[in-house]
Amino acid sequence: MTLMVCVDASVAAKWVLPEIHQEKALALVSDLEEGGIEVIAPPHLPVEVTNAIHKRVYYQALTPEEGKEALRSFEQFQVSIYALPTLYEEALELARAYQRRTVYDSHYVALAKLLSCDLWTADKELYKIFSPQLPFVKWIGDYQIKKEEDDGRETHSKNSDGGENLPGQDPEPVS
């Protein structure tokens, strides 16, 4: 059986757009690739990431050329798209059960549930709503970046507000 992890558009967009927790999102996808773990998503992930890029261009946070480059960069990431026969019904049921106005985010939760894998999100609302009862829904801010000690030097891990933990200083606990 292949190990897999689902990511939503809020995490995938951070791979190519400068946002809070971008370093953690990039570390997550890198660690998954290095570990031979398949990164998965429902069919609308590329549409949502493209929309996030478009919004940046529309509001002039990116130039049109920077937007195209961000899209080309996103296309380089290996994400397997899964459209299971029961995905849409499961997403509809989750949206109803959790009283969601829209069903888009429920597709990510449904896919992770159906394939018994973790879902990583940077969407605080999605995390707060689903994670208390569905512990496979994970917050990207809690992702622990691996320390590299390739040359014997002490390395620093990042704490949750983006600052560095100094050598010998305990990292902040994950809440």
PDB file of C-alpha atoms in Angstrom:
ATOM      1  CA  MET A   1       0.000   0.000   0.000  1.00  0.00           C
ATOM      2  CA  THR A   2       1.303   3.436  -0.941  1.00  0.00           C
ATOM      3  CA  LEU A   3       1.622   5.973   1.833  1.00  0.00           C
ATOM      4  CA  MET A   4      -0.107   9.229   0.982  1.00  0.00           C
ATOM      5  CA  VAL A   5      -0.914  12.647   2.400  1.00  0.00           C
ATOM      6  CA  CYS A   6      -3.591  15.031   1.179  1.00  0.00           C
ATOM      7  CA  VAL A   7      -2.958  18.778   0.933  1.00  0.00           C
ATOM      8  CA  ASP A   8      -5.494  21.500   0.314  1.00  0.00           C
ATOM      9  CA  ALA A   9      -5.117  24.609  -1.831  1.00  0.00           C
ATOM     10  CA  SER A  10      -4.200  26.772   1.156  1.00  0.00           C
ATOM     11  CA  VAL A  11      -1.036  24.680   1.598  1.00  0.00           C
ATOM     12  CA  ALA A  12      -0.298  24.149  -2.105  1.00  0.00           C
ATOM     13  CA  ALA A  13      -0.559  27.886  -2.838  1.00  0.00           C
ATOM     14  CA  LYS A  14       2.176  28.497  -0.259  1.00  0.00           C
ATOM     15  CA  TRP A  15       4.569  26.442  -2.384  1.00  0.00           C
ATOM     16  CA  VAL A  16       4.607  29.288  -4.933  1.00  0.00           C
ATOM     17  CA  LEU A  17       3.261  32.381  -3.159  1.00  0.00           C
ATOM     18  CA  PRO A  18       5.009  34.171  -0.290  1.00  0.00           C
ATOM     19  CA  GLU A  19       2.697  33.771   2.691  1.00  0.00           C
ATOM     20  CA  ILE A  20       2.915  33.000   6.384  1.00  0.00           C
ATOM     21  CA  HIS A  21       3.960  29.360   6.934  1.00  0.00           C
ATOM     22  CA  GLN A  22       5.412  29.124   3.416  1.00  0.00           C
ATOM     23  CA  GLU A  23       8.595  27.599   4.829  1.00  0.00           C
ATOM     24  CA  LYS A  24       6.575  24.892   6.597  1.00  0.00           C
ATOM     25  CA  ALA A  25       4.495  24.140   3.488  1.00  0.00           C
ATOM     26  CA  LEU A  26       7.663  23.781   1.403  1.00  0.00           C
ATOM     27  CA  ALA A  27       9.309  21.626   4.080  1.00  0.00           C
ATOM     28  CA  LEU A  28       6.227  19.392   4.215  1.00  0.00           C
ATOM     29  CA  VAL A  29       6.153  18.735   0.466  1.00  0.00           C
ATOM     30  CA  SER A  30       9.923  18.228   0.384  1.00  0.00           C
ATOM     31  CA  ASP A  31       9.817  15.792   3.309  1.00  0.00           C
ATOM     32  CA  LEU A  32       6.959  13.863   1.703  1.00  0.00           C
ATOM     33  CA  GLU A  33       8.802  13.581  -1.608  1.00  0.00           C
ATOM     34  CA  GLU A  34      12.020  12.502   0.136  1.00  0.00           C
ATOM     35  CA  GLY A  35      10.069   9.903   2.119  1.00  0.00           C
ATOM     36  CA  GLY A  36       8.415   8.468  -0.986  1.00  0.00           C
ATOM     37  CA  ILE A  37       4.989   9.545   0.258  1.00  0.00           C
ATOM     38  CA  GLU A  38       2.449  10.411  -2.418  1.00  0.00           C
ATOM     39  CA  VAL A  39       0.949  13.917  -2.243  1.00  0.00           C
ATOM     40  CA  ILE A  40      -2.724  13.781  -3.209  1.00  0.00           C
ATOM     41  CA  ALA A  41      -5.652  16.141  -3.702  1.00  0.00           C
ATOM     42  CA  PRO A  42      -9.139  16.240  -5.202  1.00  0.00           C
ATOM     43  CA  PRO A  43      -9.626  17.432  -8.798  1.00  0.00           C
ATOM     44  CA  HIS A  44     -10.268  21.092  -7.975  1.00  0.00           C
ATOM     45  CA  LEU A  45      -6.875  21.727  -6.303  1.00  0.00           C
ATOM     46  CA  PRO A  46      -5.211  23.159  -9.457  1.00  0.00           C
ATOM     47  CA  VAL A  47      -8.235  25.403 -10.048  1.00  0.00           C
ATOM     48  CA  GLU A  48      -8.057  26.803  -6.515  1.00  0.00           C
ATOM     49  CA  VAL A  49      -4.296  27.399  -6.681  1.00  0.00           C
ATOM     50  CA  THR A  50      -4.677  29.088 -10.072  1.00  0.00           C
ATOM     51  CA  ASN A  51      -7.383  31.285  -8.542  1.00  0.00           C
ATOM     52  CA  ALA A  52      -5.090  32.249  -5.635  1.00  0.00           C
ATOM     53  CA  ILE A  53      -2.403  33.260  -8.131  1.00  0.00           C
ATOM     54  CA  HIS A  54      -4.930  35.191 -10.235  1.00  0.00           C
ATOM     55  CA  LYS A  55      -6.114  37.127  -7.175  1.00  0.00           C
ATOM     56  CA  ARG A  56      -2.542  38.228  -6.509  1.00  0.00           C
ATOM     57  CA  VAL A  57      -2.231  39.458 -10.098  1.00  0.00           C
ATOM     58  CA  TYR A  58      -5.678  41.087 -10.055  1.00  0.00           C
ATOM     59  CA  TYR A  59      -4.898  43.021  -6.858  1.00  0.00           C
ATOM     60  CA  GLN A  60      -1.447  43.866  -8.242  1.00  0.00           C
ATOM     61  CA  ALA A  61       0.504  41.974  -5.581  1.00  0.00           C
ATOM     62  CA  LEU A  62       2.120  40.135  -8.524  1.00  0.00           C
ATOM     63  CA  THR A  63       2.768  41.231 -12.080  1.00  0.00           C
ATOM     64  CA  PRO A  64       1.149  39.133 -14.817  1.00  0.00           C
ATOM     65  CA  GLU A  65       4.576  37.640 -15.592  1.00  0.00           C
ATOM     66  CA  GLU A  66       5.137  36.773 -11.910  1.00  0.00           C
ATOM     67  CA  GLY A  67       1.710  35.131 -11.905  1.00  0.00           C
ATOM     68  CA  LYS A  68       2.636  33.000 -14.907  1.00  0.00           C
ATOM     69  CA  GLU A  69       5.922  32.047 -13.251  1.00  0.00           C
ATOM     70  CA  ALA A  70       4.090  31.082 -10.039  1.00  0.00           C
ATOM     71  CA  LEU A  71       1.747  28.884 -12.072  1.00  0.00           C
ATOM     72  CA  ARG A  72       4.656  27.247 -13.909  1.00  0.00           C
ATOM     73  CA  SER A  73       6.338  26.611 -10.546  1.00  0.00           C
ATOM     74  CA  PHE A  74       3.164  25.041  -9.144  1.00  0.00           C
ATOM     75  CA  GLU A  75       2.932  22.730 -12.155  1.00  0.00           C
ATOM     76  CA  GLN A  76       6.363  21.307 -11.260  1.00  0.00           C
ATOM     77  CA  PHE A  77       5.079  19.832  -7.984  1.00  0.00           C
ATOM     78  CA  GLN A  78       3.999  16.204  -8.123  1.00  0.00           C
ATOM     79  CA  VAL A  79       0.417  15.998  -6.867  1.00  0.00           C
ATOM     80  CA  SER A  80      -1.742  12.981  -7.675  1.00  0.00           C
ATOM     81  CA  ILE A  81      -5.341  13.950  -8.360  1.00  0.00           C
ATOM     82  CA  TYR A  82      -7.964  11.531  -7.049  1.00  0.00           C
ATOM     83  CA  ALA A  83     -11.604  11.574  -8.129  1.00  0.00           C
ATOM     84  CA  LEU A  84     -12.975   8.555  -6.293  1.00  0.00           C
ATOM     85  CA  PRO A  85     -16.515   7.434  -7.174  1.00  0.00           C
ATOM     86  CA  THR A  86     -17.705   8.204  -3.627  1.00  0.00           C
ATOM     87  CA  LEU A  87     -15.752  11.463  -3.165  1.00  0.00           C
ATOM     88  CA  TYR A  88     -18.541  13.862  -4.063  1.00  0.00           C
ATOM     89  CA  GLU A  89     -21.192  12.135  -1.962  1.00  0.00           C
ATOM     90  CA  GLU A  90     -18.835  11.987   1.027  1.00  0.00           C
ATOM     91  CA  ALA A  91     -17.980  15.692   0.598  1.00  0.00           C
ATOM     92  CA  LEU A  92     -21.666  16.570   0.440  1.00  0.00           C
ATOM     93  CA  GLU A  93     -22.341  14.586   3.615  1.00  0.00           C
ATOM     94  CA  LEU A  94     -19.431  16.223   5.457  1.00  0.00           C
ATOM     95  CA  ALA A  95     -20.570  19.701   4.387  1.00  0.00           C
ATOM     96  CA  ARG A  96     -24.060  18.930   5.698  1.00  0.00           C
ATOM     97  CA  ALA A  97     -22.859  17.325   8.937  1.00  0.00           C
ATOM     98  CA  TYR A  98     -20.521  20.224   9.727  1.00  0.00           C
ATOM     99  CA  GLN A  99     -22.987  22.872   8.506  1.00  0.00           C
ATOM    100  CA  ARG A 100     -20.694  24.224   5.797  1.00  0.00           C
ATOM    101  CA  ARG A 101     -22.159  26.806   3.435  1.00  0.00           C
ATOM    102  CA  THR A 102     -20.010  25.521   0.550  1.00  0.00           C
ATOM    103  CA  VAL A 103     -18.646  22.075  -0.251  1.00  0.00           C
ATOM    104  CA  TYR A 104     -15.215  22.898  -1.755  1.00  0.00           C
ATOM    105  CA  ASP A 105     -13.140  22.351   1.391  1.00  0.00           C
ATOM    106  CA  SER A 106     -15.151  19.274   2.320  1.00  0.00           C
ATOM    107  CA  HIS A 107     -13.713  17.505  -0.738  1.00  0.00           C
ATOM    108  CA  TYR A 108     -10.224  17.609   0.799  1.00  0.00           C
ATOM    109  CA  VAL A 109     -11.532  16.234   4.098  1.00  0.00           C
ATOM    110  CA  ALA A 110     -13.578  13.588   2.280  1.00  0.00           C
ATOM    111  CA  LEU A 111     -10.602  12.426   0.216  1.00  0.00           C
ATOM    112  CA  ALA A 112      -8.375  12.110   3.280  1.00  0.00           C
ATOM    113  CA  LYS A 113     -11.138  10.280   5.141  1.00  0.00           C
ATOM    114  CA  LEU A 114     -11.834   7.865   2.280  1.00  0.00           C
ATOM    115  CA  LEU A 115      -8.136   7.065   1.811  1.00  0.00           C
ATOM    116  CA  SER A 116      -7.322   7.024   5.542  1.00  0.00           C
ATOM    117  CA  CYS A 117      -4.568   9.612   5.333  1.00  0.00           C
ATOM    118  CA  ASP A 118      -3.701  12.972   6.860  1.00  0.00           C
ATOM    119  CA  LEU A 119      -4.909  16.248   5.394  1.00  0.00           C
ATOM    120  CA  TRP A 120      -2.664  19.291   5.846  1.00  0.00           C
ATOM    121  CA  THR A 121      -4.326  22.704   5.691  1.00  0.00           C
ATOM    122  CA  ALA A 122      -3.455  26.353   6.253  1.00  0.00           C
ATOM    123  CA  ASP A 123      -7.154  27.248   6.415  1.00  0.00           C
ATOM    124  CA  LYS A 124      -7.774  28.060  10.087  1.00  0.00           C
ATOM    125  CA  GLU A 125     -11.541  27.795   9.769  1.00  0.00           C
ATOM    126  CA  LEU A 126     -11.375  24.364   8.118  1.00  0.00           C
ATOM    127  CA  TYR A 127      -8.948  23.183  10.795  1.00  0.00           C
ATOM    128  CA  LYS A 128     -11.029  24.500  13.710  1.00  0.00           C
ATOM    129  CA  ILE A 129     -14.246  23.012  12.372  1.00  0.00           C
ATOM    130  CA  PHE A 130     -13.077  19.540  11.361  1.00  0.00           C
ATOM    131  CA  SER A 131     -10.022  18.674  13.494  1.00  0.00           C
ATOM    132  CA  PRO A 132     -11.750  18.214  16.888  1.00  0.00           C
ATOM    133  CA  GLN A 133     -13.651  15.192  15.545  1.00  0.00           C
ATOM    134  CA  LEU A 134     -11.357  14.267  12.657  1.00  0.00           C
ATOM    135  CA  PRO A 135      -7.793  14.202  14.017  1.00  0.00           C
ATOM    136  CA  PHE A 136      -6.319  13.458  10.588  1.00  0.00           C
ATOM    137  CA  VAL A 137      -6.933  17.152   9.725  1.00  0.00           C
ATOM    138  CA  LYS A 138      -3.604  18.852  10.498  1.00  0.00           C
ATOM    139  CA  TRP A 139      -2.640  22.549  10.795  1.00  0.00           C
ATOM    140  CA  ILE A 140       0.415  23.571   8.715  1.00  0.00           C
ATOM    141  CA  GLY A 141       1.545  25.878  11.515  1.00  0.00           C
ATOM    142  CA  ASP A 142       2.148  22.770  13.636  1.00  0.00           C
ATOM    143  CA  TYR A 143       4.421  21.122  11.064  1.00  0.00           C
ATOM    144  CA  GLN A 144       7.861  20.525  12.543  1.00  0.00           C
ATOM    145  CA  ILE A 145      10.672  21.370  10.149  1.00  0.00           C
ATOM    146  CA  LYS A 146      13.458  18.804  10.287  1.00  0.00           C
ATOM    147  CA  LYS A 147      16.782  20.016  11.594  1.00  0.00           C
ATOM    148  CA  GLU A 148      19.726  19.448   9.276  1.00  0.00           C
ATOM    149  CA  GLU A 149      23.049  18.608  10.869  1.00  0.00           C
ATOM    150  CA  ASP A 150      25.072  17.714   7.813  1.00  0.00           C
ATOM    151  CA  ASP A 151      28.252  19.518   8.877  1.00  0.00           C
ATOM    152  CA  GLY A 152      28.071  19.008  12.636  1.00  0.00           C
ATOM    153  CA  ARG A 153      26.915  22.557  13.393  1.00  0.00           C
ATOM    154  CA  GLU A 154      23.990  23.157  15.697  1.00  0.00           C
ATOM    155  CA  THR A 155      20.943  24.162  13.726  1.00  0.00           C
ATOM    156  CA  HIS A 156      17.911  26.217  14.634  1.00  0.00           C
ATOM    157  CA  SER A 157      14.306  25.199  14.330  1.00  0.00           C
ATOM    158  CA  LYS A 158      11.594  27.750  13.687  1.00  0.00           C
ATOM    159  CA  ASN A 159       9.010  28.454  16.331  1.00  0.00           C
ATOM    160  CA  SER A 160       5.344  29.018  15.531  1.00  0.00           C
ATOM    161  CA  ASP A 161       5.671  32.780  15.018  1.00  0.00           C
ATOM    162  CA  GLY A 162       8.489  32.369  12.498  1.00  0.00           C
ATOM    163  CA  GLY A 163      11.305  33.310  14.872  1.00  0.00           C
ATOM    164  CA  GLU A 164      14.269  31.056  15.463  1.00  0.00           C
ATOM    165  CA  ASN A 165      14.804  28.914  18.516  1.00  0.00           C
ATOM    166  CA  LEU A 166      18.383  29.475  19.560  1.00  0.00           C
ATOM    167  CA  PRO A 167      20.700  26.503  20.137  1.00  0.00           C
ATOM    168  CA  GLY A 168      19.971  25.017  23.540  1.00  0.00           C
ATOM    169  CA  GLN A 169      16.580  26.724  23.719  1.00  0.00           C
ATOM    170  CA  ASP A 170      13.606  24.387  23.810  1.00  0.00           C
ATOM    171  CA  PRO A 171      11.239  24.777  20.877  1.00  0.00           C
ATOM    172  CA  GLU A 172       7.719  25.959  21.626  1.00  0.00           C
ATOM    173  CA  PRO A 173       5.290  23.134  22.351  1.00  0.00           C
ATOM    174  CA  VAL A 174       2.840  22.257  19.623  1.00  0.00           C
ATOM    175  CA  SER A 175      -0.667  23.174  20.689  1.00  0.00           C
TER     176      SER A 175
END
